[in-house]
Coordinates of C-alpha atoms and ligand atoms in Angstrom, one line a residue:
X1 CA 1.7 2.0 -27.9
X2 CA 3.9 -1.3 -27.8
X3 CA 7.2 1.1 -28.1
X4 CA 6.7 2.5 -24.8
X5 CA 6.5 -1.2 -23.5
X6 CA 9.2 -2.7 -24.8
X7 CA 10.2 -3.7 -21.4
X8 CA 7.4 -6.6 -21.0
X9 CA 7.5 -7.0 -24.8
X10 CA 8.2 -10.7 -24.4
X11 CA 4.2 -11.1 -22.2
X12 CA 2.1 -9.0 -23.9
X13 CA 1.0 -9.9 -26.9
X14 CA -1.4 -12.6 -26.7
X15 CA -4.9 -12.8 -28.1
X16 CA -6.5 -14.5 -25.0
X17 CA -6.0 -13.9 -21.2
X18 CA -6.1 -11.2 -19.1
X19 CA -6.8 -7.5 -20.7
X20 CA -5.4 -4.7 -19.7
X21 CA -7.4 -1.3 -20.4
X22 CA -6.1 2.6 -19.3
X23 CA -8.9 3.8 -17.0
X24 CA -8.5 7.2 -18.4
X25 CA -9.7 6.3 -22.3
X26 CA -10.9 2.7 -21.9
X27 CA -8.1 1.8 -24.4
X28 CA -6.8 -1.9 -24.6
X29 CA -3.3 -1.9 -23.9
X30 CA -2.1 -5.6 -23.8
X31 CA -3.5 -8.7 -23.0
X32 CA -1.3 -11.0 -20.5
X33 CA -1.1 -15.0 -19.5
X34 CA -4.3 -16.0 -17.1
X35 CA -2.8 -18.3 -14.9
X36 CA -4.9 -20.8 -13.2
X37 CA -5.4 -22.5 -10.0
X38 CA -2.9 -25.6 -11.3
X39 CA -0.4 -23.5 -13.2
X40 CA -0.2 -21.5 -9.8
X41 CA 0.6 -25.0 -7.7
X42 CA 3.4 -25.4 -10.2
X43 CA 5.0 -22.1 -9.3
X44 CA 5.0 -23.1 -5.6
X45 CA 6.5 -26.4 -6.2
X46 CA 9.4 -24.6 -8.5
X47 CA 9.6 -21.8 -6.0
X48 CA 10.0 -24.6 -2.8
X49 CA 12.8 -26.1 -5.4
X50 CA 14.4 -22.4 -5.2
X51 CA 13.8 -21.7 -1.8
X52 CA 16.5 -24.5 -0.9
X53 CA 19.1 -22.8 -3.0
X54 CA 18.2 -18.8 -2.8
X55 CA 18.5 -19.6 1.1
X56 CA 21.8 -20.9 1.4
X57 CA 23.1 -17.8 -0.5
X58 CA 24.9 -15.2 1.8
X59 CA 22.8 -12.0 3.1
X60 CA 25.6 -10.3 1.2
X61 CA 25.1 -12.1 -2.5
X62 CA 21.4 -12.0 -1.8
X63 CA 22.3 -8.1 -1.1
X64 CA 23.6 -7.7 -4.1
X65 CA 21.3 -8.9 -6.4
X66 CA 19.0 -6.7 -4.6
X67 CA 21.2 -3.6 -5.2
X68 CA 21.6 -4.2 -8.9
X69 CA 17.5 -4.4 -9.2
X70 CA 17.1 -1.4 -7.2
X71 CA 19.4 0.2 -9.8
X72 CA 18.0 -0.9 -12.6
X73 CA 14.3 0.0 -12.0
X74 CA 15.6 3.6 -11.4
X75 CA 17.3 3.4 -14.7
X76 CA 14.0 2.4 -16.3
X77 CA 11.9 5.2 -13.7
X78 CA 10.0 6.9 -16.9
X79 CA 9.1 3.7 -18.2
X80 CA 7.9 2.3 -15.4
X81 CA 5.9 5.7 -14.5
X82 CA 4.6 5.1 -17.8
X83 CA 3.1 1.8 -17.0
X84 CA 1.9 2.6 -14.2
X85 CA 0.1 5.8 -15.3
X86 CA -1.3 3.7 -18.5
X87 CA -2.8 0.8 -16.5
X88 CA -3.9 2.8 -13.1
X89 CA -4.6 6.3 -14.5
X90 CA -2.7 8.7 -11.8
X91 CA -0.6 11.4 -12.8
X92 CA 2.8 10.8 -14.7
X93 CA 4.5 12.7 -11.9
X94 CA 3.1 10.5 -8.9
X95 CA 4.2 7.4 -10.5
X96 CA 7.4 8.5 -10.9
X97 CA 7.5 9.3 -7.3
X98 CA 5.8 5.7 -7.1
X99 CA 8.5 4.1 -8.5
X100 CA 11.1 6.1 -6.8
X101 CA 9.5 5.0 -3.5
X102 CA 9.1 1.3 -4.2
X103 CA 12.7 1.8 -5.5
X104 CA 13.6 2.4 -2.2
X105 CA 12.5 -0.7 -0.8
X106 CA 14.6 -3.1 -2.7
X107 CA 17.4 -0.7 -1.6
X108 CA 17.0 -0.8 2.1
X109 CA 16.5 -4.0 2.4
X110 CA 18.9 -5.4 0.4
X111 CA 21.1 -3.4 3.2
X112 CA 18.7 -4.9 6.4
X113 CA 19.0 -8.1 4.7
X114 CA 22.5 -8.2 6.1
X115 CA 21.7 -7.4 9.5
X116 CA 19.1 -10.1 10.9
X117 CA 20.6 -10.4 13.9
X118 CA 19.8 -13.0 16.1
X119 CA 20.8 -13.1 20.1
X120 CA 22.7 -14.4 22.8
X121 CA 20.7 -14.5 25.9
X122 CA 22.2 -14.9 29.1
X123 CA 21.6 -18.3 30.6
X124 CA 19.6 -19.4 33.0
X125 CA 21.4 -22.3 34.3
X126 CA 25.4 -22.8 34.0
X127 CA 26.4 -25.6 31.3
X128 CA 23.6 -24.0 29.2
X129 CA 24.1 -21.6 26.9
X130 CA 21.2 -19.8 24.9
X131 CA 21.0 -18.2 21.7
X132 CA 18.0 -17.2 19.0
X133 CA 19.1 -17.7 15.1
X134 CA 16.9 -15.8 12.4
X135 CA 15.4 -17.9 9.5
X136 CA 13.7 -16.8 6.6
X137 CA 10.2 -18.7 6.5
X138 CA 10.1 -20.0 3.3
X139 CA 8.0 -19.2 0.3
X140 CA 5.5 -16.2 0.9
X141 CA 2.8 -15.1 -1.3
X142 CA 1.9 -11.4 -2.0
X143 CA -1.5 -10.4 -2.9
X144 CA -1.1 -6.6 -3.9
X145 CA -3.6 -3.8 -5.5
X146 CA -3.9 -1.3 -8.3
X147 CA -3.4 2.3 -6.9
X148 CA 0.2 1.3 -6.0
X149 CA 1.0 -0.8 -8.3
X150 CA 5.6 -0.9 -8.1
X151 CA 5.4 -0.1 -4.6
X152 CA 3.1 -2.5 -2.7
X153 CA 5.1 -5.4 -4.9
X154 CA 8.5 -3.8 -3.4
X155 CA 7.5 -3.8 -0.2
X156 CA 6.7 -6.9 -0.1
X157 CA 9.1 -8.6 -2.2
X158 CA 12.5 -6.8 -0.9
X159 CA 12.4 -7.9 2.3
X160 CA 11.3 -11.2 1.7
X161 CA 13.9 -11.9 -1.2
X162 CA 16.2 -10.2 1.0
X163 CA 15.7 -12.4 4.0
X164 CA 16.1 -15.6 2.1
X165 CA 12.5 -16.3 1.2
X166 CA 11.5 -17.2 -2.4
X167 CA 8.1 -15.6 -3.4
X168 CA 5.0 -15.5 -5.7
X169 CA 3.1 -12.5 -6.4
X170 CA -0.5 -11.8 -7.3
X171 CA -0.7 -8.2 -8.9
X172 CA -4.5 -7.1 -8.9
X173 CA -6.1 -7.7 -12.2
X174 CA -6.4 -4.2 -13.3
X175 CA -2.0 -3.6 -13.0
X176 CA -0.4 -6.4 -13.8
X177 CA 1.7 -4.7 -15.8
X178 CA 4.2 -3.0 -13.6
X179 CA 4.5 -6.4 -11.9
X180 CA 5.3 -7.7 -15.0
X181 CA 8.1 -5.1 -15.9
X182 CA 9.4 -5.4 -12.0
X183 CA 9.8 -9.9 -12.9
X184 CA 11.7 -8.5 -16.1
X185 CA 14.4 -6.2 -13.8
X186 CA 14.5 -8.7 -11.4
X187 CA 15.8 -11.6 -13.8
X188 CA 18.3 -9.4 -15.4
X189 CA 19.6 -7.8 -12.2
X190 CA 20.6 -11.8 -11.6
X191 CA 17.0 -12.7 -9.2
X192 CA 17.1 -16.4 -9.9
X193 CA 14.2 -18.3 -11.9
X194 CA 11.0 -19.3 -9.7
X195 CA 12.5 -17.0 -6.7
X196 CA 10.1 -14.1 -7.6
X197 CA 7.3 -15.0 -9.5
X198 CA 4.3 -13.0 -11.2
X199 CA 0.8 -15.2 -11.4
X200 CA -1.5 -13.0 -13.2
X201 CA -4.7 -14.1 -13.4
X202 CA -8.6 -13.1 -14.6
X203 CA -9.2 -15.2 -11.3
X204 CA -8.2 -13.7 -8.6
X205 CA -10.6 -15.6 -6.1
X206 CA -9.5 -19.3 -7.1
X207 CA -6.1 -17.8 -7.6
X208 CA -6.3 -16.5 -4.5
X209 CA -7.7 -19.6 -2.9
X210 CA -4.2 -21.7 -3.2
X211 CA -2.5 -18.5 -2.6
X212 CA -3.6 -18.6 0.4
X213 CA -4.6 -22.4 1.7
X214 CA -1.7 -24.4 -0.2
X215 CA 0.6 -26.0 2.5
X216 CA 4.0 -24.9 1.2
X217 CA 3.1 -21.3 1.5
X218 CA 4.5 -20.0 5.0
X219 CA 3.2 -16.4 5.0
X220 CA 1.0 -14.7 2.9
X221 CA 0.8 -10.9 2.4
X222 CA -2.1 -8.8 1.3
X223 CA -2.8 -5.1 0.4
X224 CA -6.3 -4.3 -0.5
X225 CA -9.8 -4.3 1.3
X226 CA -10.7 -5.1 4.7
X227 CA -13.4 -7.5 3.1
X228 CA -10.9 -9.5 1.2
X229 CA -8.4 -9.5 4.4
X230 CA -10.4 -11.2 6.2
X231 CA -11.0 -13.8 3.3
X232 CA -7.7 -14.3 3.1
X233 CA -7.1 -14.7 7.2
X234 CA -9.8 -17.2 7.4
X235 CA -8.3 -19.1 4.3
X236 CA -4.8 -19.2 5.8
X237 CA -5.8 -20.1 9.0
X238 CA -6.3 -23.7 7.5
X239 CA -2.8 -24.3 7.7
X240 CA -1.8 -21.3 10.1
X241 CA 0.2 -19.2 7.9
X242 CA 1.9 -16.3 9.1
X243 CA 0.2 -13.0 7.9
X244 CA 0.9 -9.4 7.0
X245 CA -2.3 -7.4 6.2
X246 CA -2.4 -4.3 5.5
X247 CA -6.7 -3.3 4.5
X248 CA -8.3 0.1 4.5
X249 CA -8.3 2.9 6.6
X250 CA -10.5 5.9 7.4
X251 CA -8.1 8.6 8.0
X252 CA -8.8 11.9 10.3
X253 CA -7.2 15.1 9.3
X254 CA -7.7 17.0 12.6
X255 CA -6.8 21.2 12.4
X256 CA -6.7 22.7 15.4
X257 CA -7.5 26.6 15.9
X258 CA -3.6 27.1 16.9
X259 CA -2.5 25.5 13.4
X260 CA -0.5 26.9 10.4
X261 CA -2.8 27.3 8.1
X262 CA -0.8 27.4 5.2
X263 CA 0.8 24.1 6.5
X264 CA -2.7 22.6 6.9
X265 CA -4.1 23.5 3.5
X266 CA -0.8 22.0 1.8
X267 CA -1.1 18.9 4.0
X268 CA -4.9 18.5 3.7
X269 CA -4.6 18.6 -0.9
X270 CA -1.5 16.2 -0.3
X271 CA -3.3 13.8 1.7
X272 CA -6.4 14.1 0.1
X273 CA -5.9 14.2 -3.5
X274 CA -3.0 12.0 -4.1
X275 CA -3.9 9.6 -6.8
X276 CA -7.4 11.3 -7.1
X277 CA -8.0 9.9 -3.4
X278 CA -7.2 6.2 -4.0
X279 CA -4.7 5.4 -1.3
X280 CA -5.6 4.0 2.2
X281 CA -3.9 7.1 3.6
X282 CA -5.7 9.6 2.2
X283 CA -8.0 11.5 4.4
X284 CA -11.1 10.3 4.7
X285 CA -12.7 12.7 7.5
X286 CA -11.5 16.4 8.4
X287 CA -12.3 17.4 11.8
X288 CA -12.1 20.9 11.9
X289 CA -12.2 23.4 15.0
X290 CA -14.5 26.5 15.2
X291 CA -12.0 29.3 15.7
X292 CA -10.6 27.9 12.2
X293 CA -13.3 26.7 10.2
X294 CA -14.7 29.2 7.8
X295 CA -11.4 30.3 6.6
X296 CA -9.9 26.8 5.9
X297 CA -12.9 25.8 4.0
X298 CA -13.0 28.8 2.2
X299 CA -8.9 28.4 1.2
X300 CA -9.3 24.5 0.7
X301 CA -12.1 25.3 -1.4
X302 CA -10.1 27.6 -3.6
X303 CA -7.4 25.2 -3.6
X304 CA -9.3 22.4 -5.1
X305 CA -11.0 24.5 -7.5
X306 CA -7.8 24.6 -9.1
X307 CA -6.7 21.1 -9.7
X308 CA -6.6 20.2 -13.3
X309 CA -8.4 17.2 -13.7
X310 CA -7.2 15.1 -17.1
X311 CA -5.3 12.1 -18.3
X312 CA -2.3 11.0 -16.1
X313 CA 0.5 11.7 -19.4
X314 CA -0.4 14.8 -19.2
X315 CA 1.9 16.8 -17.6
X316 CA -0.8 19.4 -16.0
X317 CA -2.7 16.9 -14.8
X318 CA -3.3 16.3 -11.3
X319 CA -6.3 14.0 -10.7
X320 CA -6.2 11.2 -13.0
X321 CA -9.2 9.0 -13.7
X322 CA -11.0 6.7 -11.4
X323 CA -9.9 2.9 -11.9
X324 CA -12.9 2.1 -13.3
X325 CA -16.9 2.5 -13.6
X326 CA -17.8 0.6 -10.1
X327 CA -15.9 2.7 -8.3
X328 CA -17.1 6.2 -9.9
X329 CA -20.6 4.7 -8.9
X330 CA -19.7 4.0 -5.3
X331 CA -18.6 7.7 -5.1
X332 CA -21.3 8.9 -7.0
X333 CA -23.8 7.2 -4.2
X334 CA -21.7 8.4 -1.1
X335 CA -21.9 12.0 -2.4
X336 CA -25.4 11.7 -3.2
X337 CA -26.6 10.1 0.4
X338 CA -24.9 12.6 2.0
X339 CA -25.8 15.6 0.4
X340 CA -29.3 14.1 1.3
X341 CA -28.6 13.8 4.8
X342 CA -27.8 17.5 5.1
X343 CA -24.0 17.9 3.7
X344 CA -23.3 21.4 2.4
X345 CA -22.0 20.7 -1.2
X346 CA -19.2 23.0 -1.3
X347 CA -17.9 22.3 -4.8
X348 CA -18.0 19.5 -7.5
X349 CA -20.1 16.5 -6.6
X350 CA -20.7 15.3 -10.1
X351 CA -19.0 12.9 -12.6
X352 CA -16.2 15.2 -14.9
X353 CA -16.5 15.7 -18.7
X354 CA -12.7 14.5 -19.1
X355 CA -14.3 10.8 -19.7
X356 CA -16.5 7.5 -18.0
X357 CA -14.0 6.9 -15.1
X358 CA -13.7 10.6 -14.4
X359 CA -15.3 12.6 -10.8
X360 CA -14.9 15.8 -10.2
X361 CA -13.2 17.2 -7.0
X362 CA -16.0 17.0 -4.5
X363 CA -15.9 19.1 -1.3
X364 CA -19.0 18.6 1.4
X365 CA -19.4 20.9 3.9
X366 CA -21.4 20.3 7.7
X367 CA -20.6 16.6 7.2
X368 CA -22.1 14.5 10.5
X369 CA -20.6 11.3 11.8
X370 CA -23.7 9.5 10.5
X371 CA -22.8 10.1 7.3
X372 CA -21.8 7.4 4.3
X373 CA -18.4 9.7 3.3
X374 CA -17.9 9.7 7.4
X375 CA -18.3 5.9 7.9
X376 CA -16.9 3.8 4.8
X377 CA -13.5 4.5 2.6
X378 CA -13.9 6.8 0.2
X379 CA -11.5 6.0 -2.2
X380 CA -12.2 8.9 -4.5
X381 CA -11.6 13.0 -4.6
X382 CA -14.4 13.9 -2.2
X383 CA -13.1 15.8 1.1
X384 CA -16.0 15.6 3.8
X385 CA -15.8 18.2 6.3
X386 CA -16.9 18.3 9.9
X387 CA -16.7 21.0 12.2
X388 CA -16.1 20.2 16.1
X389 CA -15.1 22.7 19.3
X390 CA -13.1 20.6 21.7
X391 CA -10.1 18.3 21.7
X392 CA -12.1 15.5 23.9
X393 CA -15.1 15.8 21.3
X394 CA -12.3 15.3 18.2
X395 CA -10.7 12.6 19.8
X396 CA -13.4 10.5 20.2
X397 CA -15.2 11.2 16.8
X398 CA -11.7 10.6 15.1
X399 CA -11.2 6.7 17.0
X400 CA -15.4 6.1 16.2
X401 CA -14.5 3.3 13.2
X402 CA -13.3 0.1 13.2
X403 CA -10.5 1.5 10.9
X404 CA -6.8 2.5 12.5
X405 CA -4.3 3.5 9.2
X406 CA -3.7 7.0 9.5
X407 CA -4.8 10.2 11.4
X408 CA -3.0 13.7 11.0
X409 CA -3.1 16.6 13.6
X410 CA -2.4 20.1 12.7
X411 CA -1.7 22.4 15.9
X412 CA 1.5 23.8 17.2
X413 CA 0.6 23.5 21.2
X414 CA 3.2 21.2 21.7
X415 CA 0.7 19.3 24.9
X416 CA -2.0 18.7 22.8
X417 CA 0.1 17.2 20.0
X418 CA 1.5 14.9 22.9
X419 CA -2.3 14.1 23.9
X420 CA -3.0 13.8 20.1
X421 CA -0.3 11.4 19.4
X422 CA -0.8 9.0 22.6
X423 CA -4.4 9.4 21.8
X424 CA -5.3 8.7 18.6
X425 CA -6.3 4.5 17.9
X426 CA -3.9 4.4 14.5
X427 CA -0.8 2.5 13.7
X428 CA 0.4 5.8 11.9
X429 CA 0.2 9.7 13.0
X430 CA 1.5 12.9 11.0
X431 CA 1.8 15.9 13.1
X432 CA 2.0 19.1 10.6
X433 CA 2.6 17.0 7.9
X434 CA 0.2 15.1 4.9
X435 CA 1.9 12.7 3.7
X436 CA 4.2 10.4 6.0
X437 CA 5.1 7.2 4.2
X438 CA 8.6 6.1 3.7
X439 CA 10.7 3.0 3.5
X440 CA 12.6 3.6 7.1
X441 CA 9.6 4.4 9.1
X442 CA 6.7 1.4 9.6
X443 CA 3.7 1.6 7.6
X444 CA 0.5 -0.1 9.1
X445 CA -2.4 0.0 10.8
X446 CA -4.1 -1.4 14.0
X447 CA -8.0 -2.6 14.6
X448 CA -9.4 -3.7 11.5
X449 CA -6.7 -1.8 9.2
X450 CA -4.2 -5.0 9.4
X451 CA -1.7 -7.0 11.1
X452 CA 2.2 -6.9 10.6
X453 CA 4.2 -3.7 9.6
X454 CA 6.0 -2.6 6.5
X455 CA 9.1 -1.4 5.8
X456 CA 11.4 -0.2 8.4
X457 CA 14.0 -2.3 10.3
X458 CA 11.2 -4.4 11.6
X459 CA 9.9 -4.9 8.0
X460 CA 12.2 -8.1 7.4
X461 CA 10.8 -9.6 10.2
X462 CA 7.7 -10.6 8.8
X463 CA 9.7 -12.8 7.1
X464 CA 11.8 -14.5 9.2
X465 CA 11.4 -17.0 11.9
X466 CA 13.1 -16.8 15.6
X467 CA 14.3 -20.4 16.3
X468 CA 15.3 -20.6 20.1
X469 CA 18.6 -22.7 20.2
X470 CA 19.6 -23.9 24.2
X471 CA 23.5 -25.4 24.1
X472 CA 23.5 -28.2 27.4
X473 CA 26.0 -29.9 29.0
X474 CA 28.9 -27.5 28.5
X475 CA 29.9 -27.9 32.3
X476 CA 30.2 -32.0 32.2
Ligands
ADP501 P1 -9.7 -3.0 -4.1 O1 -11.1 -2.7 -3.6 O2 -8.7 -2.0 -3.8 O3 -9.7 -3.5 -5.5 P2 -9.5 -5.7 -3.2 O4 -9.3 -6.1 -1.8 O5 -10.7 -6.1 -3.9 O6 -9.3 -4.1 -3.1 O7 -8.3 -6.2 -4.1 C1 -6.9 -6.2 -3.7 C2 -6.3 -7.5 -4.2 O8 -7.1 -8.6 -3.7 C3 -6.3 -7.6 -5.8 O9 -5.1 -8.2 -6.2 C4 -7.5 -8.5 -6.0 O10 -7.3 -9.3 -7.2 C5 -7.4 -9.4 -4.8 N1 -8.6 -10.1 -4.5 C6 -9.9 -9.7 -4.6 N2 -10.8 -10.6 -4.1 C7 -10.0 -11.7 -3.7 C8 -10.3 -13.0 -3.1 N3 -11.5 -13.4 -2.8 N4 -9.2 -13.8 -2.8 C9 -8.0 -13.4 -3.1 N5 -7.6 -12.2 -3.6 C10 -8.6 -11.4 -3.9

């Protein structure tokens, strides 16, 4: 297995630390430096040393650097899809499309990097000139997941990097691979030492501790679960960091009676069964309406009946394994519960032969809001379906959770996607489409699905400071 990763040859081999193990066969792939608590304060120490040098750089050398990573983890796109398959189980194909994506970051922001604009305002008293100048903040950490494991490092890191920041980044215990092949690109594509650093760690609670309470640390940035996120807010709050959080979700897929069908059944397997349903974007609910119900349950059904269900390399497959046996258990009990309560079980609704971390499509029919697969995030391939008759009814059901990621709306009554859009209590809505994430648009959620956006032109700013400058005496 070590040819295929001969891009993080140089951390892999040691005989004690952090083990890495492919969900989809339990097979131990490397084992990688646990960093602890004091090796981590080191790494903010060097990266406050970097921070007064990677600063002073021009946006443009900053930019550049940038590009030259950008090119270079395309030029390694299999192998990285590889690793990222390997150590999080999803299908070769998505992680290619993964990497492509968090590709993508580095890219536009190494362009955004050079247009941080700050303002001239016009005065409000002659002999006093004002203008705002933008500063990067200084070193951030990143806390990031498994089930994205290049992109939620790139969205994070580009921006930062590219606004002048120095950062260090804790991959989630399960991937620390691809972070550890993204450190590798970055050095040669000319990223300065202790700029961009990689803690991995068997510890990601201490770890996380001075991640997120150590003074130097200006902003920290997290990906993962509400819980966690709120951890991590009440940790930083001890010496008022900035924040960018971005938790989970509990996504509506809304199909009105007036929708294309055909549209709605491609949008509804996109949305659903990317990366077996481990994204905080994938549906979680779908509301659908009377006049359409029977016959987009009964095509859906078909649909998912299909999906081949298998390792990631494997080029047929489309749901990959579960990351591991917790979370095949928390599905497992959130199928269960809710077939008790009176869900129709349409199809699956058992573990899959294919091996320990594998569940079969689930599809559960008559789902109630009182539900568990109505309430929490599912995280896994189980669609929960709900039938409702009116727009007021869906609207309300759809904004019952403290969750606001992403919601999609399927009707082509171009009022009631208005209504729908202005409506709907989510930092993100797709109207006729399943999947809406990309690096120019703003990726985030409101209520208890984060702070801060990602991406986009406003994506830098989370990393940047507006310092007010007012110019006096200029009429003595
Ligand atoms: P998930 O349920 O998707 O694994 P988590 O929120 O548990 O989501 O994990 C996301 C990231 O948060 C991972 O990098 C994980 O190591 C990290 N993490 C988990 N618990 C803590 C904690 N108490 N403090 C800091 N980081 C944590």
């Amino acid at each position: 297995m070590s040819d295929r990763l001969t891009l993080i040859a140089g951390y892999i081999g040691l005989d004690e630390g952090l083990a890495v193990h492919n969900p989809a066969d339990g097979q131990h792939i490397a084992t990688v430096r646990d960093w602890s608590p004091d090796d981590v304060r080191e790494a903010i120490t060097k990266a406050d040393a970097a921070f007064k040098i990677w600063s002073k750089h021009t946006a443009k050398e900053r930019a550049a650097i940038l590009q030259r990573w950008y090119q270079l983890i395309m030029d390694h796109q299999e192998q990285l899809a590889l690793i990222a398959t390997m150590e999080c189980g999803k299908p070769l194909a998505e992680s290619r499309g993964e990497v492509a994506y968090g590709a993508s970051f580095v890219e536009w922001f190494a362009e955004e990097g050079k247009r941080t604009y700050g303002d001239t305002i016009p005065t409000h008293s002659a002999g006093k000139r004002i203008m705002t100048l933008k500063q990067p903040i200084g070193v951030i950490s990143a806390i990031t997941p498994w089930n994205f494991p290049v992109a939620m490092i790139t969205r994070k890191i580009a921006p930062a990097l590219a606004a002048g920041c120095t950062a260090i980044v804790k991959p989630a215990e399960a991937t620390p691979l691809s972070a550890l092949a993204l450190e590798v690109l970055a050095r040669k594509a000319g990223v300065p030492d202790d700029v961009f650093t990689v803690v991995t760690t068997r510890d990601p609670v201490k770890v996380g501790k001075v991640l997120s309470t150590d003074p130097t640390i200006r902003k920290l940035s997290f990906t993962g679960s509400t819980a966690v996120g709120k951890i991590l807010m009440q940790q930083a709050a001890t010496t008022v960091k900035k924040t960018s959080m971005e938790l989970g979700g509990n996504a509506p897929f809304i199909v009105f009676d007036d929708a294309d069908i055909d549209a709605a059944i491609a949008g509804a397997m996109a949305s659903k069964y990317r990366n077996a349903g481990q994204t905080c974007v994938c549906t979680n609910r779908f509301f659908i309406q009377d006049g359409i119900y029977d016959e987009f349950v009964s095509r859906f059904t078909a649909e998912v009946a299909t999906l081949k269900i298998g390792d990631g390399r494997d080029a047929a497959t489309r749901i990959g394994p579960l990351i591991n046996e917790a979370a095949v258990q928390k599905v497992e009990n959130m199928v269960s519960a809710s077939v008790a309560a009176g869900a129709d079980l349409l199809l699956g609704g058992s573990r899959h032969p294919a091996g320990d971390n594998f569940y079969a499509p689930t599809l559960l029919g008559n789902v109630t809001m009182d539900m568990p697969v109505a309430n929490a995030e599912i995280f896994g391939p189980v669609a929960p379906i709900i039938r409702f008759s009116h727009e007021d009814e869906v609207i309300k059901a759809a904004n019952d959770t403290p969750y606001g990621l992403a919601a999609y709306v399927y009707s082509r009554d171009l009022g009631r996607v208005w209504r729908m859009m202005e409506a709907l209590e989510y930092g993100m809505v797709g109207i006729n489409e399943g999947i809406l994430s990309t690096e120019v648009a703003p990726f985030g959620g409101i209520k208890q699905s984060g702070i801060g956006r990602e991406g986009a032109s406003c994506g830098i700013d989370e990393y940047m400071e507006i310092k007010y400058c007012l110019i006096g005496g200029l009429d003595r």
